[in-house]
Each structure stands twice: as structure tokens, then as C-alpha cells.
Amino acid sequence: QEAIWLRPSGSGKLPTRRPEAMALLLSRARLALRASNALRSGHHLTSYSAVGPWSHFSMRMRYTMLLKNQTDPTIADYFFEKWVHDWCADAPSYNYWWVTSVAMGLMVGILTRHWFFNPDLYGRQQESRKPMPDRHRQWAYSLPYFNHRMRNLSGKYRWCMIDNEPDWADFHPIGYRPNRKAIHRRPWMWCFTVPRYAIEDPLYTSVTHENMNRIYEEIGYS
């Protein structure tokens, strides 16, 4: 390709080259003019598509599956371009995507656990008026809440987080779950506010729930 300068019509002379046209031909500005619009601006981000299931073309084909207002391909192209520009062109927001997704997942899991397994929560008023045999049957559904594996794994480290009476929930008087016992060491690597072993704490046996009950019983409280 040659860049030439065309004189106005009617001059009667052949087109001739100009020095600035030759300089433009050899410069990088010419390469920028030949680049696509996606490379020269951030507006049309879908003008180029890679190959694969996560490409622009693949996402465009699936974009209208859950949308009921995209009745025309042109409208769908317009809104897909707006979606890519608003949601995918802001790279610093990706970390907030993950934080929000994890927070929402934890919220759903925690609330579902309480709603289905915590006997202190109920959604219907009639649940509090049932006879005791039916209440015992409902309380039996809450056994995973009282004896959950994650609670058993983390409950043994209460003495590392609770300064006063860390064993307050170890003994279960009714026997819905096995009685728990504190572990002899602190958690590995991330808890340094307590001694390495429980036996090294001089006040551990003094602040336990068992010792507090003994003190109150000695002074007349039972």
C-alpha cells in the first residue's frame, strides 16, 4: 500500500507523493489507524473473540437464555456489549465479586443451619404449642446442630479464646451429645495469646466452669 497525495480535479497533473505522506506510511501512527476499534478504545469490547467456552462469542450465545426482553438479536448485541463493558471492564472490582460471593454463601449456609437444626428457632407459632412428645420429636431433628462435626473440631479450642469458664458447654446434662473435653495444646500457627499448652497456664484450673461451681457451692449457692 502506498500513501499518495491527490491534487484537486481539473489540475491536469498526475498525483504526486508528499514527504509527510511517506513519513506517515513508515510511522507507528499508521499501524494504530489500522488497528481495530477494540484496540484503540474501550467502547466495543466484543469486536474480537477468542476460541473456547469462555470466549465472547460463547458468552454471547448464552447471554439471552435467562433474559425475556431480548427479542431481537440487535437489541441483544447492544445489551451484551453494555454488560461486558459494565461488569468485565473494571478489573479492580473482581476481588469484590469474590468477597461478595463468599459472604453470600456463608450467609445462606449459616442461616440454613440455624433454621433447620437450631431448636430455639421456629417459623410457625403452632410449633410452641405442641405436646411434649411432639416437641421431643422435633428436638431430635436438632441433633446435628448440637453434635456437628465442625463444632466438635473447634469446641476443643475454647480455652484459647475464652478467658473465663471456657468449659461452660462441655458437659451436656441430658446426653444429646457426648461430653467434650478441651485439647491440651493451642491451635497451630495462628493463636499466640495463650500458652502453648494448657498445663502451662497457672490460672486455667481456677477459671474453669467446674471450679466456679465449686466455689459457689462452698459459700452456700447450689
Short mmCIF file of C-alpha atoms in Angstrom, two decimals:
data_model
loop_
_atom_site.label_atom_id
_atom_site.label_comp_id
_atom_site.label_asym_id
_atom_site.label_seq_id
_atom_site.Cartn_x
_atom_site.Cartn_y
_atom_site.Cartn_z
CA GLN A 1 0.00 0.00 0.00
CA GLU A 2 1.24 3.48 -0.89
CA ALA A 3 0.15 6.76 0.60
CA ILE A 4 -0.15 9.39 -2.16
CA TRP A 5 -1.39 12.96 -2.28
CA LEU A 6 -4.15 13.62 -4.82
CA ARG A 7 -4.33 17.08 -6.31
CA PRO A 8 -7.75 18.66 -6.89
CA SER A 9 -9.50 17.53 -10.04
CA GLY A 10 -9.01 19.65 -13.10
CA SER A 11 -5.36 20.39 -12.46
CA GLY A 12 -4.32 18.21 -15.34
CA LYS A 13 -1.40 16.70 -13.49
CA LEU A 14 -0.73 13.20 -12.21
CA PRO A 15 -0.95 12.51 -8.46
CA THR A 16 2.34 13.01 -6.67
CA ARG A 17 3.71 11.87 -3.32
CA ARG A 18 4.26 14.27 -0.40
CA PRO A 19 7.02 13.89 2.26
CA GLU A 20 4.55 13.88 5.17
CA ALA A 21 2.58 11.10 3.49
CA MET A 22 5.71 8.98 3.21
CA ALA A 23 6.55 9.69 6.86
CA LEU A 24 3.05 8.58 7.88
CA LEU A 25 3.48 5.43 5.82
CA LEU A 26 6.57 4.44 7.83
CA SER A 27 5.39 5.56 11.28
CA ARG A 28 3.62 3.68 14.06
CA ALA A 29 0.64 6.00 13.79
CA ARG A 30 -0.32 4.19 10.57
CA LEU A 31 -0.33 0.90 12.47
CA ALA A 32 -2.60 2.41 15.10
CA LEU A 33 -5.01 3.54 12.39
CA ARG A 34 -5.11 0.02 11.01
CA ALA A 35 -5.86 -1.47 14.45
CA SER A 36 -9.37 -2.50 15.35
CA ASN A 37 -11.68 -0.27 17.34
CA ALA A 38 -11.34 -2.55 20.38
CA LEU A 39 -7.60 -1.86 20.46
CA ARG A 40 -7.98 1.87 20.00
CA SER A 41 -10.76 2.44 22.57
CA GLY A 42 -12.57 0.72 25.40
CA HIS A 43 -16.07 1.00 23.98
CA HIS A 44 -16.57 -2.07 21.79
CA LEU A 45 -15.00 -4.81 23.83
CA THR A 46 -16.58 -7.71 21.93
CA SER A 47 -15.26 -6.91 18.46
CA TYR A 48 -12.70 -9.68 18.93
CA SER A 49 -13.43 -13.12 20.34
CA ALA A 50 -11.04 -15.87 21.33
CA VAL A 51 -11.77 -19.56 20.91
CA GLY A 52 -13.19 -21.59 23.76
CA PRO A 53 -16.14 -21.97 26.12
CA TRP A 54 -15.30 -18.72 27.99
CA SER A 55 -14.90 -16.53 24.90
CA HIS A 56 -17.00 -13.51 23.98
CA PHE A 57 -18.78 -15.47 21.28
CA SER A 58 -19.67 -18.30 23.64
CA MET A 59 -20.94 -15.90 26.31
CA ARG A 60 -22.95 -14.00 23.69
CA MET A 61 -24.67 -17.21 22.59
CA ARG A 62 -25.71 -17.94 26.19
CA TYR A 63 -26.48 -14.35 27.14
CA THR A 64 -30.17 -14.45 26.19
CA MET A 65 -31.01 -17.79 27.82
CA LEU A 66 -32.30 -16.25 31.07
CA LEU A 67 -33.45 -12.90 29.65
CA LYS A 68 -37.00 -12.42 28.41
CA ASN A 69 -36.72 -8.92 26.92
CA GLN A 70 -34.06 -9.73 24.31
CA THR A 71 -36.47 -10.30 21.44
CA ASP A 72 -34.15 -9.07 18.71
CA PRO A 73 -30.50 -10.04 18.03
CA THR A 74 -29.57 -6.40 17.57
CA ILE A 75 -31.00 -5.49 20.96
CA ALA A 76 -29.27 -8.50 22.49
CA ASP A 77 -25.95 -7.40 20.96
CA TYR A 78 -26.41 -3.91 22.37
CA PHE A 79 -27.20 -5.06 25.90
CA PHE A 80 -24.48 -7.72 25.83
CA GLU A 81 -21.96 -5.04 24.90
CA LYS A 82 -23.21 -2.88 27.77
CA TRP A 83 -22.99 -5.86 30.14
CA VAL A 84 -19.40 -6.66 29.17
CA HIS A 85 -18.38 -3.03 29.47
CA ASP A 86 -20.04 -2.51 32.88
CA TRP A 87 -19.18 -5.83 34.51
CA CYS A 88 -15.98 -7.08 32.90
CA ALA A 89 -14.07 -3.92 32.01
CA ASP A 90 -13.50 -2.99 35.67
CA ALA A 91 -10.70 -5.32 36.74
CA PRO A 92 -10.28 -3.91 40.29
CA SER A 93 -13.85 -5.00 41.08
CA TYR A 94 -13.07 -8.71 40.61
CA ASN A 95 -11.88 -9.10 44.21
CA TYR A 96 -15.17 -7.62 45.44
CA TRP A 97 -17.01 -10.17 43.33
CA TRP A 98 -15.33 -12.99 45.24
CA VAL A 99 -15.79 -11.33 48.64
CA THR A 100 -19.49 -10.80 47.96
CA SER A 101 -19.99 -14.34 46.66
CA VAL A 102 -18.24 -15.91 49.64
CA ALA A 103 -20.16 -13.71 52.08
CA MET A 104 -23.49 -14.61 50.48
CA GLY A 105 -22.61 -18.31 50.53
CA LEU A 106 -21.67 -18.18 54.20
CA MET A 107 -24.86 -16.29 54.98
CA VAL A 108 -27.04 -18.90 53.25
CA GLY A 109 -25.21 -21.76 54.97
CA ILE A 110 -25.32 -20.23 58.45
CA LEU A 111 -28.98 -19.22 58.26
CA THR A 112 -29.98 -22.58 56.78
CA ARG A 113 -28.19 -24.38 59.59
CA HIS A 114 -29.99 -22.33 62.22
CA TRP A 115 -33.38 -22.56 60.54
CA PHE A 116 -33.39 -26.33 60.11
CA PHE A 117 -31.36 -27.54 63.10
CA ASN A 118 -31.50 -24.96 65.88
CA PRO A 119 -34.39 -25.90 68.21
CA ASP A 120 -34.59 -22.34 69.55
CA LEU A 121 -35.76 -21.05 66.15
CA TYR A 122 -39.11 -21.83 64.64
CA GLY A 123 -41.18 -20.14 61.98
CA ARG A 124 -44.72 -21.09 62.95
CA GLN A 125 -46.42 -20.18 66.21
CA GLN A 126 -48.05 -23.59 66.45
CA GLU A 127 -44.62 -25.14 66.99
CA SER A 128 -44.57 -23.76 70.55
CA ARG A 129 -47.95 -25.29 71.38
CA LYS A 130 -47.28 -28.89 70.53
CA PRO A 131 -47.43 -31.59 73.24
CA MET A 132 -44.14 -32.64 74.75
CA PRO A 133 -43.87 -35.95 72.79
CA ASP A 134 -44.05 -33.97 69.55
CA ARG A 135 -41.61 -31.42 70.90
CA HIS A 136 -39.16 -34.21 71.74
CA ARG A 137 -39.56 -35.50 68.21
CA GLN A 138 -38.72 -32.05 66.85
CA TRP A 139 -35.82 -31.68 69.21
CA ALA A 140 -34.41 -34.92 67.84
CA TYR A 141 -34.07 -33.16 64.47
CA SER A 142 -31.63 -30.75 66.08
CA LEU A 143 -29.04 -33.40 66.93
CA PRO A 144 -26.80 -32.34 64.00
CA TYR A 145 -26.89 -28.81 65.42
CA PHE A 146 -25.70 -29.92 68.86
CA ASN A 147 -23.25 -32.56 67.65
CA HIS A 148 -21.98 -31.10 64.41
CA ARG A 149 -18.54 -32.21 63.25
CA MET A 150 -17.25 -28.66 62.82
CA ARG A 151 -18.45 -27.77 66.32
CA ASN A 152 -16.70 -30.82 67.76
CA LEU A 153 -13.48 -29.93 65.94
CA SER A 154 -13.49 -26.28 67.06
CA GLY A 155 -15.06 -26.65 70.52
CA LYS A 156 -11.91 -28.15 71.99
CA TYR A 157 -10.10 -24.82 71.45
CA ARG A 158 -12.49 -22.75 73.56
CA TRP A 159 -9.89 -22.31 76.29
CA CYS A 160 -7.72 -20.42 73.80
CA MET A 161 -10.46 -17.87 73.04
CA ILE A 162 -12.50 -17.65 76.26
CA ASP A 163 -10.75 -16.34 79.36
CA ASN A 164 -13.47 -17.10 81.92
CA GLU A 165 -15.12 -20.53 82.19
CA PRO A 166 -14.16 -21.87 78.77
CA ASP A 167 -15.64 -25.30 79.60
CA TRP A 168 -19.14 -23.99 80.25
CA ALA A 169 -20.65 -26.07 77.42
CA ASP A 170 -18.53 -29.23 77.64
CA PHE A 171 -20.90 -31.20 79.86
CA HIS A 172 -24.36 -31.98 78.48
CA PRO A 173 -26.74 -32.99 81.28
CA ILE A 174 -29.35 -34.69 79.08
CA GLY A 175 -26.95 -36.62 76.87
CA TYR A 176 -27.94 -35.38 73.41
CA ARG A 177 -24.25 -35.44 72.51
CA PRO A 178 -21.04 -36.77 74.05
CA ASN A 179 -19.39 -34.62 76.66
CA ARG A 180 -16.50 -32.60 75.29
CA LYS A 181 -13.02 -32.04 76.66
CA ALA A 182 -10.51 -29.30 75.94
CA ILE A 183 -7.41 -30.16 73.97
CA HIS A 184 -4.03 -29.95 75.68
CA ARG A 185 -2.44 -27.56 73.15
CA ARG A 186 -3.33 -24.34 71.41
CA PRO A 187 -4.19 -24.12 67.69
CA TRP A 188 -1.26 -24.46 65.34
CA MET A 189 0.36 -21.34 63.91
CA TRP A 190 -2.33 -18.67 64.35
CA CYS A 191 -3.09 -18.24 68.09
CA PHE A 192 -0.28 -16.83 70.25
CA THR A 193 -2.22 -15.05 73.04
CA VAL A 194 -2.24 -18.13 75.32
CA PRO A 195 0.50 -20.52 76.45
CA ARG A 196 1.47 -23.30 74.12
CA TYR A 197 -0.04 -25.94 76.41
CA ALA A 198 -2.97 -25.62 78.80
CA ILE A 199 -0.88 -27.03 81.64
CA GLU A 200 1.43 -24.00 81.39
CA ASP A 201 -1.43 -21.61 82.23
CA PRO A 202 -1.40 -21.08 86.04
CA LEU A 203 -5.00 -19.77 86.10
CA TYR A 204 -6.57 -22.36 83.82
CA THR A 205 -7.92 -24.60 86.59
CA SER A 206 -9.04 -21.57 88.62
CA VAL A 207 -11.28 -20.01 85.94
CA THR A 208 -12.96 -23.20 84.73
CA HIS A 209 -16.71 -23.62 84.99
CA GLU A 210 -16.24 -26.61 87.23
CA ASN A 211 -14.15 -24.66 89.73
CA MET A 212 -16.55 -21.71 89.70
CA ASN A 213 -19.45 -24.01 90.53
CA ARG A 214 -17.43 -25.49 93.39
CA ILE A 215 -16.70 -22.03 94.79
CA TYR A 216 -20.38 -21.04 94.72
CA GLU A 217 -21.42 -24.32 96.31
CA GLU A 218 -18.93 -23.79 99.16
CA ILE A 219 -20.39 -20.39 100.03
CA GLY A 220 -23.96 -21.61 100.01
CA TYR A 221 -25.15 -21.29 96.41
CA SER A 222 -26.39 -24.52 94.84
#
